[in-house]
PDB file of C-alpha atoms in Angstrom:
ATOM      1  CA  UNK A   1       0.000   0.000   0.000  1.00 45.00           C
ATOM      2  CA  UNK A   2       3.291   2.514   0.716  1.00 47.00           C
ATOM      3  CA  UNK A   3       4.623   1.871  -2.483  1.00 45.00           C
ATOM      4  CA  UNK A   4       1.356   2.549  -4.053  1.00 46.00           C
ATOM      5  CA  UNK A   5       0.758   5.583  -2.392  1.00 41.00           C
ATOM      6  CA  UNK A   6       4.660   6.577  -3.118  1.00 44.00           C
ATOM      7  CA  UNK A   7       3.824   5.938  -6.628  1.00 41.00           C
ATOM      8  CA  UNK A   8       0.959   7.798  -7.116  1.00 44.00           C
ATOM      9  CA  UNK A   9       2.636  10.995  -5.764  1.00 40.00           C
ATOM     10  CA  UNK A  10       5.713  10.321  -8.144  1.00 43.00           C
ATOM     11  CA  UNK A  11       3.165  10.814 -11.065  1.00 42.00           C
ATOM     12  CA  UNK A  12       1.392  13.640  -9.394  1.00 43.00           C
ATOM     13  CA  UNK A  13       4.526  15.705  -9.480  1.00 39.00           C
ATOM     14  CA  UNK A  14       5.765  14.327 -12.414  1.00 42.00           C
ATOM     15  CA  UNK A  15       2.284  15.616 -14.257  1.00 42.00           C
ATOM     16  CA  UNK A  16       2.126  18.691 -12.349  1.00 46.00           C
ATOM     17  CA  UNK A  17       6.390  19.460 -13.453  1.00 43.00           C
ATOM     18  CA  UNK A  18       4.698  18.908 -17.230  1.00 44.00           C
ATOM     19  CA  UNK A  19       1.709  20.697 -16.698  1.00 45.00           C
ATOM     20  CA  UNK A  20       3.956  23.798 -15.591  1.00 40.00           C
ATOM     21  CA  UNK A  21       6.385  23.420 -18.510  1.00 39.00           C
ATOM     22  CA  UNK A  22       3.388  22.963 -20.528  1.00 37.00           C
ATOM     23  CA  UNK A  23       1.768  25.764 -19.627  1.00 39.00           C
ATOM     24  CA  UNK A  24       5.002  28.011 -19.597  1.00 40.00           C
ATOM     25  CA  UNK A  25       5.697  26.689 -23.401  1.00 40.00           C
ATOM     26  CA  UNK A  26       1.863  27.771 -24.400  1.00 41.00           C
ATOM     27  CA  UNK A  27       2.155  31.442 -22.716  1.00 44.00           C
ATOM     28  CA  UNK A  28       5.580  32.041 -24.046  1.00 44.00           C
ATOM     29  CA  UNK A  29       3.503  30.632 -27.499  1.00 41.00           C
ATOM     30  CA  UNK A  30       0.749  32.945 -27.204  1.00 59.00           C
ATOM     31  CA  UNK A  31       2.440  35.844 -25.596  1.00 74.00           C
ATOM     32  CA  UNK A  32       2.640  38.752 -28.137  1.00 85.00           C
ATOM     33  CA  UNK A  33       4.547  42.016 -28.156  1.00 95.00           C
ATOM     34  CA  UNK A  34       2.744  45.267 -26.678  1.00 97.00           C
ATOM     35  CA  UNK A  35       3.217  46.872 -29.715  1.00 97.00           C
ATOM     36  CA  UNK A  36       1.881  43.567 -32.085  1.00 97.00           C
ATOM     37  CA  UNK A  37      -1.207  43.716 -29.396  1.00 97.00           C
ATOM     38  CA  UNK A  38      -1.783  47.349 -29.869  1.00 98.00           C
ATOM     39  CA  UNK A  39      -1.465  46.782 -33.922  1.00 98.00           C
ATOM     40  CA  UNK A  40      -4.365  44.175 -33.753  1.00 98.00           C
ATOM     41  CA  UNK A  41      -6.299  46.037 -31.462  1.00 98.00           C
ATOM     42  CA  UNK A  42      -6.404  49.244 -33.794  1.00 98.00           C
ATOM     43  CA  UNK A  43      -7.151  46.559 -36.676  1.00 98.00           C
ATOM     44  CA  UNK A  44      -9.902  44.830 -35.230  1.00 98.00           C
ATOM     45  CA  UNK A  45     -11.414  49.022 -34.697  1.00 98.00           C
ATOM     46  CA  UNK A  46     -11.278  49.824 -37.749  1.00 98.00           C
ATOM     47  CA  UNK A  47     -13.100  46.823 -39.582  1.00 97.00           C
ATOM     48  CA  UNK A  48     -16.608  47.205 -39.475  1.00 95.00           C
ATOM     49  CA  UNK A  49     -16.940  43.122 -39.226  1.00 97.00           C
ATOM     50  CA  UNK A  50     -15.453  42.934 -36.212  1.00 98.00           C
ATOM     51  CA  UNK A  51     -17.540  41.175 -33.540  1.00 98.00           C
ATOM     52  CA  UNK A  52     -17.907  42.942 -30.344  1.00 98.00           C
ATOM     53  CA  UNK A  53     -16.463  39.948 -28.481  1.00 98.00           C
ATOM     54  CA  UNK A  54     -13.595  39.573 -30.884  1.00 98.00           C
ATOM     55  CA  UNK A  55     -12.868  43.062 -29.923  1.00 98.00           C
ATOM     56  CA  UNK A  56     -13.124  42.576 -26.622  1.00 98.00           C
ATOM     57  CA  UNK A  57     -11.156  39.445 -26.202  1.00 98.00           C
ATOM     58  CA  UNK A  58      -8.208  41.484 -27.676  1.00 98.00           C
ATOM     59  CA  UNK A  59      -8.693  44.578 -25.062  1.00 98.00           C
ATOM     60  CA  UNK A  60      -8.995  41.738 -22.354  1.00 98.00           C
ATOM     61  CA  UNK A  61      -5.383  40.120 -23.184  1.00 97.00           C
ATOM     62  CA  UNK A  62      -3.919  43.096 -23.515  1.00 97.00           C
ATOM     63  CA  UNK A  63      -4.999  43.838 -19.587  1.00 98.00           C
ATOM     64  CA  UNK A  64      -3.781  40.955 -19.034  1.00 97.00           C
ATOM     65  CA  UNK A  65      -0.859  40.829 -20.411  1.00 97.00           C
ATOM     66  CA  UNK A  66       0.279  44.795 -20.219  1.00 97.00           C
ATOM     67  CA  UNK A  67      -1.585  45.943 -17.083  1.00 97.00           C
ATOM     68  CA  UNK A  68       0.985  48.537 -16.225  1.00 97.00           C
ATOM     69  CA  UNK A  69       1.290  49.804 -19.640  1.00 97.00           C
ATOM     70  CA  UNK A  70       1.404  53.760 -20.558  1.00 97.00           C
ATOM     71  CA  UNK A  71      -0.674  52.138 -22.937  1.00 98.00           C
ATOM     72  CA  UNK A  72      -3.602  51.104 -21.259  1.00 98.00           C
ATOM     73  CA  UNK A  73      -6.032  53.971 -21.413  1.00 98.00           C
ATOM     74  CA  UNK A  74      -6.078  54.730 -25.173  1.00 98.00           C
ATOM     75  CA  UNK A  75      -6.815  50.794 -25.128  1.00 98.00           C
ATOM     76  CA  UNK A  76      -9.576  51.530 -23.136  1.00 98.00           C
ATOM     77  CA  UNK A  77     -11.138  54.299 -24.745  1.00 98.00           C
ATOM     78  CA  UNK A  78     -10.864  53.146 -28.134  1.00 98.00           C
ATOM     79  CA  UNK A  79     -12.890  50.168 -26.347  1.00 98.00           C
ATOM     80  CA  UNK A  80     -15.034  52.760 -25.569  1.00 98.00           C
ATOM     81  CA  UNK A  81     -15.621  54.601 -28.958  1.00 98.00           C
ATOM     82  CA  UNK A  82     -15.727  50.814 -30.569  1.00 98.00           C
ATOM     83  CA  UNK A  83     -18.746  49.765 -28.499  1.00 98.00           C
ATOM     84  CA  UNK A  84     -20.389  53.539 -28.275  1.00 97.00           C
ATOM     85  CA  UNK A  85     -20.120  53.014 -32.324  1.00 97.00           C
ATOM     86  CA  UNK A  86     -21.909  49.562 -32.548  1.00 97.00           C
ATOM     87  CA  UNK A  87     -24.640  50.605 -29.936  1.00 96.00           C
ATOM     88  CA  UNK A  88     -23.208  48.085 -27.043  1.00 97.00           C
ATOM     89  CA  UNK A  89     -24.058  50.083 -23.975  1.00 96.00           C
ATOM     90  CA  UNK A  90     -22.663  47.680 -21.290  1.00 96.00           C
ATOM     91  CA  UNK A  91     -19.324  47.048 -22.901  1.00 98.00           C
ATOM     92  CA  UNK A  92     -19.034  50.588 -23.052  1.00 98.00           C
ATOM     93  CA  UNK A  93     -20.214  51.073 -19.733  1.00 97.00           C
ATOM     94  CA  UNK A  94     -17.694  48.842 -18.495  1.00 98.00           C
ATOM     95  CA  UNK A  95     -14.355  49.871 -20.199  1.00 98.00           C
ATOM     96  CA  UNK A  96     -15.421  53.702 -19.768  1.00 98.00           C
ATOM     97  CA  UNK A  97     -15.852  52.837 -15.693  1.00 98.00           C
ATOM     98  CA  UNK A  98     -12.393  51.476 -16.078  1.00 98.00           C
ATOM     99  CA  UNK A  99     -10.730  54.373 -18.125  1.00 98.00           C
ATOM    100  CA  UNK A 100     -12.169  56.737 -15.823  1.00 97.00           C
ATOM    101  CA  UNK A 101     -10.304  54.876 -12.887  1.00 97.00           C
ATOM    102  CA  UNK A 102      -6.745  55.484 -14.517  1.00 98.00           C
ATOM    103  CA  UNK A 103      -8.376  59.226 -15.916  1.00 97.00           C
ATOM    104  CA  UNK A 104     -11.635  60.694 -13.775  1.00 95.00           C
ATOM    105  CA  UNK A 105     -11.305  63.527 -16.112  1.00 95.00           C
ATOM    106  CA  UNK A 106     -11.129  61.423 -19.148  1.00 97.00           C
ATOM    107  CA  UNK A 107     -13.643  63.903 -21.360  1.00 96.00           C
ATOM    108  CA  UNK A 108     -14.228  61.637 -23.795  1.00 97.00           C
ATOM    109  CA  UNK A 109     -15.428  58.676 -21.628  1.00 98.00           C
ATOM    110  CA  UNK A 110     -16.992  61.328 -19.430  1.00 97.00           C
ATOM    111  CA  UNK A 111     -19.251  62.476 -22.517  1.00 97.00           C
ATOM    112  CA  UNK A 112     -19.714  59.139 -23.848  1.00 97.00           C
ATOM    113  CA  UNK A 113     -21.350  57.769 -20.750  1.00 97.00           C
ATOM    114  CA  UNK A 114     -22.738  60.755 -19.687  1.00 96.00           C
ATOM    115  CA  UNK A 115     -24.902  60.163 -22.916  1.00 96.00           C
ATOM    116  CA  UNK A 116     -25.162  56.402 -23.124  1.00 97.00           C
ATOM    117  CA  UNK A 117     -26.012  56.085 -19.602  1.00 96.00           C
ATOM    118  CA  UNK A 118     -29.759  58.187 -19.498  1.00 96.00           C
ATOM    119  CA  UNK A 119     -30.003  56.535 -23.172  1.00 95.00           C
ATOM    120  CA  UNK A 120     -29.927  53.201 -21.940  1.00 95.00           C
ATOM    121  CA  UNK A 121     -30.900  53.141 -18.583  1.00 93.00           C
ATOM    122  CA  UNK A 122     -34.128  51.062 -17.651  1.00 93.00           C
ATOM    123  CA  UNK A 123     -37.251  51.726 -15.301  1.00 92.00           C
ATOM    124  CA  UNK A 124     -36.798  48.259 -14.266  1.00 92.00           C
ATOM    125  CA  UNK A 125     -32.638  48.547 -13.174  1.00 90.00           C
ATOM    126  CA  UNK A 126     -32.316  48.464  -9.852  1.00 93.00           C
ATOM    127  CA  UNK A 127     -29.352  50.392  -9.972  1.00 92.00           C
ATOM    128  CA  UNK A 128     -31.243  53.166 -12.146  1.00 93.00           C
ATOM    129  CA  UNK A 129     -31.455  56.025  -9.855  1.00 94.00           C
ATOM    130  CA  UNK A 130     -27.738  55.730  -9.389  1.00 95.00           C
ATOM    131  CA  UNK A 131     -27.015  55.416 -13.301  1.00 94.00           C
ATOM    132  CA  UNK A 132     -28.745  58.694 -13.746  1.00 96.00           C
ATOM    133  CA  UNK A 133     -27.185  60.651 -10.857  1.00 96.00           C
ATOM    134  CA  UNK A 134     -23.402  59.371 -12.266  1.00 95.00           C
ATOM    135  CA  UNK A 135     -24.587  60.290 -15.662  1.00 95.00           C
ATOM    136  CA  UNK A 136     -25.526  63.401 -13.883  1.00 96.00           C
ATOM    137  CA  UNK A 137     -22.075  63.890 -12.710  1.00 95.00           C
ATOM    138  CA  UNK A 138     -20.374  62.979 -15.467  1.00 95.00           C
ATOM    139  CA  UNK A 139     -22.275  65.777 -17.361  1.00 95.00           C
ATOM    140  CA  UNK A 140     -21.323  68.222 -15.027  1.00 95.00           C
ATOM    141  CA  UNK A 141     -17.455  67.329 -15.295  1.00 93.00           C
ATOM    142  CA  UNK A 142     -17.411  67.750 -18.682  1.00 94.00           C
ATOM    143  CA  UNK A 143     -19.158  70.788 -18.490  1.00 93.00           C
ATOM    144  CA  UNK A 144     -16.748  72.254 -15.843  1.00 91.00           C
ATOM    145  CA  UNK A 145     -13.962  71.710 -18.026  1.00 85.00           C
ATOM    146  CA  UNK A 146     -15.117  73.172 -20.761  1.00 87.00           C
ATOM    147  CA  UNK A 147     -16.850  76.192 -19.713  1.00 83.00           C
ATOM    148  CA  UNK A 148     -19.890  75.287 -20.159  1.00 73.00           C
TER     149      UNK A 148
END
């Protein structure tokens, strides 16, 4: 029964010493420059046939990968314009929330949602009154920057 047991743990850590190297040959496969990522990004936003979640699996590796990149907020608010320009209010919604936590005065995000938010806000979201008021907000920002 020892040596069984022994045996079983000799091709638990032999799989798991695989499974590592494995997995450490696939991301090294898979890994792609920050500049290649940022190429395929802008490519995906500028053809029209682009899926939303082709788009989006794109800005979501480049998170991933890149998370401390100088980067990182055009990324997200070309994420932004992409879903504010196929109508996809919760995808914009959600990289605009994020843009605006590496740039609260962002003025592009800020108008964006400050418009998609009242536009696409339902009686029945139980969040609603608080969409409004940060849509509210968001207005006023971008109208205290610009004078107006």
């Amino acid at each position: 029964m020892h040596s069984e047991w022994k045996l079983a743990w000799a091709v638990a850590v032999v799989c798991m010493i695989l499974g590592t190297a494995a997995v450490a040959q696939n991301a090294s496969i898979t890994q792609v420059s920050e500049a290649d990522s940022l190429k395929n990004i802008t490519q995906l936003f500028n053809d029209p046939a682009t899926p939303a979640a082709t788009f989006d699996t794109a800005v979501d590796l480049f998170r991933e990968a890149y998370p401390q990149s100088k980067k990182m907020l055009p990324v997200l608010v070309t994420a932004v314009r992409f879903h504010r320009l196929h109508g996809n209010y919760l995808p914009e919604l959600h990289y605009g929330l994020l843009a605006l936590q590496l740039d609260p005065h962002d003025l592009y995000v800020l108008s964006s949602l400050g418009m998609a938010i009242p536009d696409n806000v339902k009686t029945t979201d139980l969040d609603m009154d608080q969409r409004l008021s940060q849509a509210e907000n968001f207005d006023q920002q971008v109208l205290a920057v610009t004078g107006g």
